mmCIF file of C-alpha atoms in Angstrom:
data_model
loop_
_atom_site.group_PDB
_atom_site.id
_atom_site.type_symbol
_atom_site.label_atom_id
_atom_site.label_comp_id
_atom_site.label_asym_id
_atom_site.label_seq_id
_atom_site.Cartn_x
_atom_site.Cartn_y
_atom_site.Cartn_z
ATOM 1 C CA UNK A 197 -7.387 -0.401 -1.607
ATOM 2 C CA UNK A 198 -6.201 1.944 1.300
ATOM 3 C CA UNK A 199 -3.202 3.422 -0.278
ATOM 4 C CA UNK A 200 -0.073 3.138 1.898
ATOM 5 C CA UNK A 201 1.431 6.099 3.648
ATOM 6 C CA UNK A 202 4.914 6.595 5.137
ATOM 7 C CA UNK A 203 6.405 7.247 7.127
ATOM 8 C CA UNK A 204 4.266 7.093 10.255
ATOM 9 C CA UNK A 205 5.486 9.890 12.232
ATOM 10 C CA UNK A 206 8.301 12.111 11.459
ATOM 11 C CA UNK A 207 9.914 14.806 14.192
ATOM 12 C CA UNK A 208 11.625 18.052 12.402
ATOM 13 C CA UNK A 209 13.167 21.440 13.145
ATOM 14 C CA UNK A 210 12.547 24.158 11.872
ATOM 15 C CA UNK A 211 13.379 24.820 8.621
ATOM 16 C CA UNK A 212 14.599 21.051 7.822
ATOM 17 C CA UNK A 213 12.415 19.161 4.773
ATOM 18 C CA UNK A 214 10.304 16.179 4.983
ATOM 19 C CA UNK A 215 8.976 13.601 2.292
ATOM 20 C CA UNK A 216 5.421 11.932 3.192
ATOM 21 C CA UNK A 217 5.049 8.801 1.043
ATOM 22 C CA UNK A 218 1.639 7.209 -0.358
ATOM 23 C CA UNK A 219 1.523 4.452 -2.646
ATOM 24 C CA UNK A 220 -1.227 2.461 -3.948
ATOM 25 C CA UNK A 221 -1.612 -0.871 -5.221
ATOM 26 C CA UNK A 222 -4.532 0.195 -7.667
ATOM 27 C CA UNK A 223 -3.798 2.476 -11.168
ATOM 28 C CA UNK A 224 -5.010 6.194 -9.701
ATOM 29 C CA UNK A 225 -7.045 8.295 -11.225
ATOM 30 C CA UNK A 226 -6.236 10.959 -8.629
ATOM 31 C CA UNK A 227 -4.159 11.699 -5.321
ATOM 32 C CA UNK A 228 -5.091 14.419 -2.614
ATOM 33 C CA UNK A 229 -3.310 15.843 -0.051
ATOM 34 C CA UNK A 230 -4.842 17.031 3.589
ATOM 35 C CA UNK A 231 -3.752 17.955 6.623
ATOM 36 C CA UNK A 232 -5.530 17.682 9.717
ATOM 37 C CA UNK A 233 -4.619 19.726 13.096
ATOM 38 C CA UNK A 234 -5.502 18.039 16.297
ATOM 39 C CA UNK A 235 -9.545 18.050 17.016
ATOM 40 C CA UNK A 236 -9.981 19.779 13.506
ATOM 41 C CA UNK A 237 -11.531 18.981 10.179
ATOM 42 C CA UNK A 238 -8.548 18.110 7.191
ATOM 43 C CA UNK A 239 -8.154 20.953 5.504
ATOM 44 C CA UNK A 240 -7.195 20.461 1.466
ATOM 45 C CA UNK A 241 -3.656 20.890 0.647
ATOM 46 C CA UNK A 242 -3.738 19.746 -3.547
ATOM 47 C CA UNK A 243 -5.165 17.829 -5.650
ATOM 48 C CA UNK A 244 -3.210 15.709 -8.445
ATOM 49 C CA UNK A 245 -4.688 14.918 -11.656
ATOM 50 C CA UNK A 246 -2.017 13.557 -14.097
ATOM 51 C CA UNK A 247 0.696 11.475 -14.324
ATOM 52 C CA UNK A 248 3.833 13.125 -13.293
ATOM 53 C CA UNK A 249 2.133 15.924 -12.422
ATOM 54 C CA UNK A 250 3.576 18.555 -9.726
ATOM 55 C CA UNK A 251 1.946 21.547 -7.854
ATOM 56 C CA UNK A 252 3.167 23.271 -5.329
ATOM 57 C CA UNK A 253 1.458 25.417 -2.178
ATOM 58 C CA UNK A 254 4.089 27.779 -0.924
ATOM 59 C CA UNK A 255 6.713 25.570 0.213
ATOM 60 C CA UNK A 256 4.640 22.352 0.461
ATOM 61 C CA UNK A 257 4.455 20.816 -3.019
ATOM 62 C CA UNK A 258 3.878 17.436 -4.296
ATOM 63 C CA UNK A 259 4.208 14.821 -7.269
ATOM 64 C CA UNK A 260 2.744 12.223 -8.753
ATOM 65 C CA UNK A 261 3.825 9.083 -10.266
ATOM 66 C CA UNK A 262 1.017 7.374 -12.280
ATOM 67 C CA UNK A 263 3.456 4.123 -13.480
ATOM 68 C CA UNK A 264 4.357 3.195 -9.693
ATOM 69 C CA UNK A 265 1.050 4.497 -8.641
ATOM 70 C CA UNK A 266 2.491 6.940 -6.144
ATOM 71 C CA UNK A 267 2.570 10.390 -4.642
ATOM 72 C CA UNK A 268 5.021 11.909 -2.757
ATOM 73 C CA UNK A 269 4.456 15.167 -0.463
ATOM 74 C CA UNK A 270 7.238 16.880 -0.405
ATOM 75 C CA UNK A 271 7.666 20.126 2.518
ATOM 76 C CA UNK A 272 10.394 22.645 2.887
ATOM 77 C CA UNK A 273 11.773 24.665 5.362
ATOM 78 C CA UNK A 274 9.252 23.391 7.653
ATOM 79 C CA UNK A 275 7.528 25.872 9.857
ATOM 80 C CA UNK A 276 6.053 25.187 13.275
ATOM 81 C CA UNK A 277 2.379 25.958 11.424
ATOM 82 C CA UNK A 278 3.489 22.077 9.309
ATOM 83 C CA UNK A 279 2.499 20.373 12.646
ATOM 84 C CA UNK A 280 -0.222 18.204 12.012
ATOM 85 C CA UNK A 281 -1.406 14.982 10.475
ATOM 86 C CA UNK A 282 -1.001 14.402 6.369
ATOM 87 C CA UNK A 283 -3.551 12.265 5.084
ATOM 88 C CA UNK A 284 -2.931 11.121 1.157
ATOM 89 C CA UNK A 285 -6.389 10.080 -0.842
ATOM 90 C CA UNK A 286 -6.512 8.262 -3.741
ATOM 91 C CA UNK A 287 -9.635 7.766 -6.548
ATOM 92 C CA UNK A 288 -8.878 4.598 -8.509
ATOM 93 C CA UNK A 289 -8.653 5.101 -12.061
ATOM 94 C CA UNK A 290 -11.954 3.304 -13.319
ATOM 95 C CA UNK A 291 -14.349 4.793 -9.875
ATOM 96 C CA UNK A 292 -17.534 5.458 -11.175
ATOM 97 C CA UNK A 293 -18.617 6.762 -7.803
ATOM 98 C CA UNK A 294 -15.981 9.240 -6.764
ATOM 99 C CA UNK A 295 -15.187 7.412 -3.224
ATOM 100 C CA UNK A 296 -11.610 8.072 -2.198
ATOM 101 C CA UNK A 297 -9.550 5.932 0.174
ATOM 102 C CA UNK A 298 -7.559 7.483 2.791
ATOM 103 C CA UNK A 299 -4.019 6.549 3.905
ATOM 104 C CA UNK A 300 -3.801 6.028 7.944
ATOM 105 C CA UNK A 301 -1.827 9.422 7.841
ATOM 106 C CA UNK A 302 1.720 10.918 8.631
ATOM 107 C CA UNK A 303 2.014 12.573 11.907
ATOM 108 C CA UNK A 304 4.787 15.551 11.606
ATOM 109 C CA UNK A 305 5.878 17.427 14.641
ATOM 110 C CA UNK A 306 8.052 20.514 13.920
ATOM 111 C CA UNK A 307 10.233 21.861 16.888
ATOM 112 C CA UNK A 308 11.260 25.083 17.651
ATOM 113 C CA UNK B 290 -17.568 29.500 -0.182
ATOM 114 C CA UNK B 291 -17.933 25.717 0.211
ATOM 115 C CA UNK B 292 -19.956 24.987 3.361
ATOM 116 C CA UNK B 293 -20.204 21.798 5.203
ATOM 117 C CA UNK B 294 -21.601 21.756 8.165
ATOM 118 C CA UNK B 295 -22.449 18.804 10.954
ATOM 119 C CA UNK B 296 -25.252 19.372 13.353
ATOM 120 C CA UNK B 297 -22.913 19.182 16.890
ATOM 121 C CA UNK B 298 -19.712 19.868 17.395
ATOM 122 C CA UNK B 299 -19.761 17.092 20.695
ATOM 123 C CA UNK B 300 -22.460 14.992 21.593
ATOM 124 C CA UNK B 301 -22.352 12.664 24.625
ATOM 125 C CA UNK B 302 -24.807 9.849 24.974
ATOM 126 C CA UNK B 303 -25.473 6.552 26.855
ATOM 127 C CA UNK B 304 -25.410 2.967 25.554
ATOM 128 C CA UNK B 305 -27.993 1.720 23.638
ATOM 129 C CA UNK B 306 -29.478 5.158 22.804
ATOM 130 C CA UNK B 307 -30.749 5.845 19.527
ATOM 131 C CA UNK B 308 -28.360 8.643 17.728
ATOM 132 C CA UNK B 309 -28.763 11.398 14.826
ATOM 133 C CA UNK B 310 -25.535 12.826 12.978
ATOM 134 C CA UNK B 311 -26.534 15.302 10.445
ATOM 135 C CA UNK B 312 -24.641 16.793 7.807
ATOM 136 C CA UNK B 313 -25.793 19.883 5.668
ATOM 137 C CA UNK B 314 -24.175 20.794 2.299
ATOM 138 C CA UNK B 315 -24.871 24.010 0.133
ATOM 139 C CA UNK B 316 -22.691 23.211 -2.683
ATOM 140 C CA UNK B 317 -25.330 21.091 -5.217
ATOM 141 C CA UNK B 318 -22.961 18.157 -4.467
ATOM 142 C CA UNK B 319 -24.149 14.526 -5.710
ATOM 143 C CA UNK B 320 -21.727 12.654 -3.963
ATOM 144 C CA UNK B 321 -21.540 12.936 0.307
ATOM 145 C CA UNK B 322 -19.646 10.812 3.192
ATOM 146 C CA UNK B 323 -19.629 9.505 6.289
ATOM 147 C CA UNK B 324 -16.183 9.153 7.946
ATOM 148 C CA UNK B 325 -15.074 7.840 11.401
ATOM 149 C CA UNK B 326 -11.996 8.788 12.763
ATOM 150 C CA UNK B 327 -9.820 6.578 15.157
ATOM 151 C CA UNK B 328 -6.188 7.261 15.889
ATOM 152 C CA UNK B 329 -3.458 5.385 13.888
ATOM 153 C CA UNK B 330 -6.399 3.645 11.628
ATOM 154 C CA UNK B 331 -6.934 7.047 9.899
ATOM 155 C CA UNK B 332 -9.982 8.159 7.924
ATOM 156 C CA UNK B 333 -12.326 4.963 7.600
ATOM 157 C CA UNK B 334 -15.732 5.110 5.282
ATOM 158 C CA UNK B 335 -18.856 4.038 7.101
ATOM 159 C CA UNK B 336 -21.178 4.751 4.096
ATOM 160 C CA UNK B 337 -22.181 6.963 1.208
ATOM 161 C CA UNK B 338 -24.168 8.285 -1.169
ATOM 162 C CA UNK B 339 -24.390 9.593 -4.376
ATOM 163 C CA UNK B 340 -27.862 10.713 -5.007
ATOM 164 C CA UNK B 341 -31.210 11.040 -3.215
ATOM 165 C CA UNK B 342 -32.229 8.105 -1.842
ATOM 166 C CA UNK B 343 -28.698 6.085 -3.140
ATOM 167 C CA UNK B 344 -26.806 4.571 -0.607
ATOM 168 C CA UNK B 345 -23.800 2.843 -0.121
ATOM 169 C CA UNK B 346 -21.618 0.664 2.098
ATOM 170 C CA UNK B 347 -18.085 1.631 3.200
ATOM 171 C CA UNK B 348 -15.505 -0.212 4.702
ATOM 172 C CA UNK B 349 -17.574 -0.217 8.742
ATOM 173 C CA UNK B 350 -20.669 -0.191 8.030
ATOM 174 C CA UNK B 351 -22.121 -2.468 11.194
ATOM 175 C CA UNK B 352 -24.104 -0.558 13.503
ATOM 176 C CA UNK B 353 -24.983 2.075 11.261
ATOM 177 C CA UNK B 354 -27.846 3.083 8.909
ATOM 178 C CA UNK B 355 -28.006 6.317 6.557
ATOM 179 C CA UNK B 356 -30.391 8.019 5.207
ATOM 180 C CA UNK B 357 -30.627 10.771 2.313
ATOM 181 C CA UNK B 358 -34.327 12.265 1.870
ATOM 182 C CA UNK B 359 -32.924 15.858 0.067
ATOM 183 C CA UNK B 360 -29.832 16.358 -1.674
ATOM 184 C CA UNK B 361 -28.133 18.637 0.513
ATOM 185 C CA UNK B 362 -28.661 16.485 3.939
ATOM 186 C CA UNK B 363 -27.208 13.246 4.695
ATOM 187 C CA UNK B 364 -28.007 11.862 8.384
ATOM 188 C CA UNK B 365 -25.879 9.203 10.147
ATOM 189 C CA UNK B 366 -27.847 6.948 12.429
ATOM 190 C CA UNK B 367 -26.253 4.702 15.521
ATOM 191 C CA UNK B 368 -29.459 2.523 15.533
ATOM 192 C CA UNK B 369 -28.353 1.053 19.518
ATOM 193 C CA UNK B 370 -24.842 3.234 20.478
ATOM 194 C CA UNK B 371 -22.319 1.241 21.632
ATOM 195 C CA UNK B 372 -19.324 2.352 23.772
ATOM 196 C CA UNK B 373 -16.934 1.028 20.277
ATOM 197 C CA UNK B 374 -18.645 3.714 18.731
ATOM 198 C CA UNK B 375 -17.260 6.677 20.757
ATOM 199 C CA UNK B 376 -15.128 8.286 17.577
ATOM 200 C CA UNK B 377 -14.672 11.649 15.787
ATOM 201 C CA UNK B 378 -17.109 11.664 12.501
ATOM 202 C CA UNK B 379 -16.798 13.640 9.479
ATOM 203 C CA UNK B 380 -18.923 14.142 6.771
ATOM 204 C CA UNK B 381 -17.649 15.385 3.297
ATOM 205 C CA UNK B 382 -19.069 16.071 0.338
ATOM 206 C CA UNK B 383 -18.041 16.073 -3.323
ATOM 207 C CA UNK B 384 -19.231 16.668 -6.811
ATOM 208 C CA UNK B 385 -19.926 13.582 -8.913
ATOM 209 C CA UNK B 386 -16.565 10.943 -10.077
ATOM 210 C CA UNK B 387 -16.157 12.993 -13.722
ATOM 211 C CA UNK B 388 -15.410 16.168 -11.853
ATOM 212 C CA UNK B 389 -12.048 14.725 -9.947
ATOM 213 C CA UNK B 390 -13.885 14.978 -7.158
ATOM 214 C CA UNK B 391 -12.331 16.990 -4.065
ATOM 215 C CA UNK B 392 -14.465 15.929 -0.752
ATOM 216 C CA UNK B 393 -15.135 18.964 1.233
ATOM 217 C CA UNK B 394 -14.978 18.306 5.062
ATOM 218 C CA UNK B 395 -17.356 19.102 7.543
ATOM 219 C CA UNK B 396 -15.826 20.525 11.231
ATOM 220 C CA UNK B 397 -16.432 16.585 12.674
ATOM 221 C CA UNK B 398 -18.670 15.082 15.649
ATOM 222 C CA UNK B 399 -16.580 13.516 18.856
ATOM 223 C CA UNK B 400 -19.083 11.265 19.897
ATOM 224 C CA UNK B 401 -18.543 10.054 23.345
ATOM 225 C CA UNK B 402 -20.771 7.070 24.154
ATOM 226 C CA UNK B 403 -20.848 6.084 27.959
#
């Protein structure tokens, strides 16, 4: 039930985009997006609720694809503040007790 | 503003050594978590709750208990620490499953067990 993320680490300049991959093999009810900065607590990026459904946070944004039961995190221009590690977490569709499962996260390095 | 906060920032203790995590909420929230945090095995759910008293199991729950007296406190206990138990621990918090529930993180525990 721990969705899968990919990739596992990805090294960027700045201003070049990244994808960050999480796929589940349970129907989703949800998918959230965190990242977490070294020796911090994740800090909530989005949360998506519907199938197909994109938001956006300045120039991080996401999507979500309910029929293959995955969400993509898509980020833009990358900035040296993007450093960190993207955790996706999915609610199954059918959760009666609002757990969510966490991927083993993306690290992303951006370089000067 | 959503607080969650965890009673020590570090904590350093020696094996077998009982040991209290606690975890404070203001938010009303039914639903709270305990997380450990390992690198490359990513967030990992020891146990939680989702009312008073209503507990549990995660995914790793050996060698812990919980316990949640009041609503707003939920206390992770290493019953006999163990140095495999030296980890960064979060606690989160949510509302209940019909809300699409977003957890809330605490600032974490590194828990260093020598």
């Amino acid at each position: 039930q721990q969705p899968v993320q990919s990739p596992q680490a990805v090294i960027l300049r700045e201003g070049e985009d990244a994808v960050i991959n999480c796929s589940s093999s349970k129907a989703l009810y949800s998918v959230h997006w965190y990242r977490q900065k070294h020796g911090e607590a994740p800090v909530f990026l989005m949360i998506l609720l519907k199938g197909g459904e994109q938001k956006g946070h300045e120039k991080i944004s996401a999507s979500f694809n309910e029929k293959k039961q995955q969400s993509s995190l898509y980020l833009t221009a990358s900035q040296l503040s993007y450093s960190g590690t993207y955790f996706c977490g999915t609610l199954d569709r059918g959760s009666t007790l609002g757990r969510l499962y966490f991927g083993r996260g993306t690290q992303l390095t951006v370089w000067p | 503003d959503v607080k969650v906060t965890q009673s020590s920032r570090y904590l350093v203790k020696r094996t077998g050594e009982k040991v209290f995590l606690e975890c404070v909420q203001d938010m009303d929230h039914e639903n709270m978590f305990w997380y450990r945090q390992d690198p490359g095995l990513g967030l990992r759910l020891i146990y939680f709750s989702y009312d008073v008293k209503m507990k549990e199991k995660g995914d790793i729950p050996e060698g812990y208990s919980v316990s949640r007296e009041k609503k707003e406190r939920f206390s992770l206990i290493l019953e006999s620490a163990s140095t495999n138990q030296t980890s960064m621990y979060l606690c989160a918090s949510s509302l209940g499953a019909s809300g699409g529930p977003r957890p809330y993180f605490g600032p974490g525990t590194r828990l260093t067990v020598l």
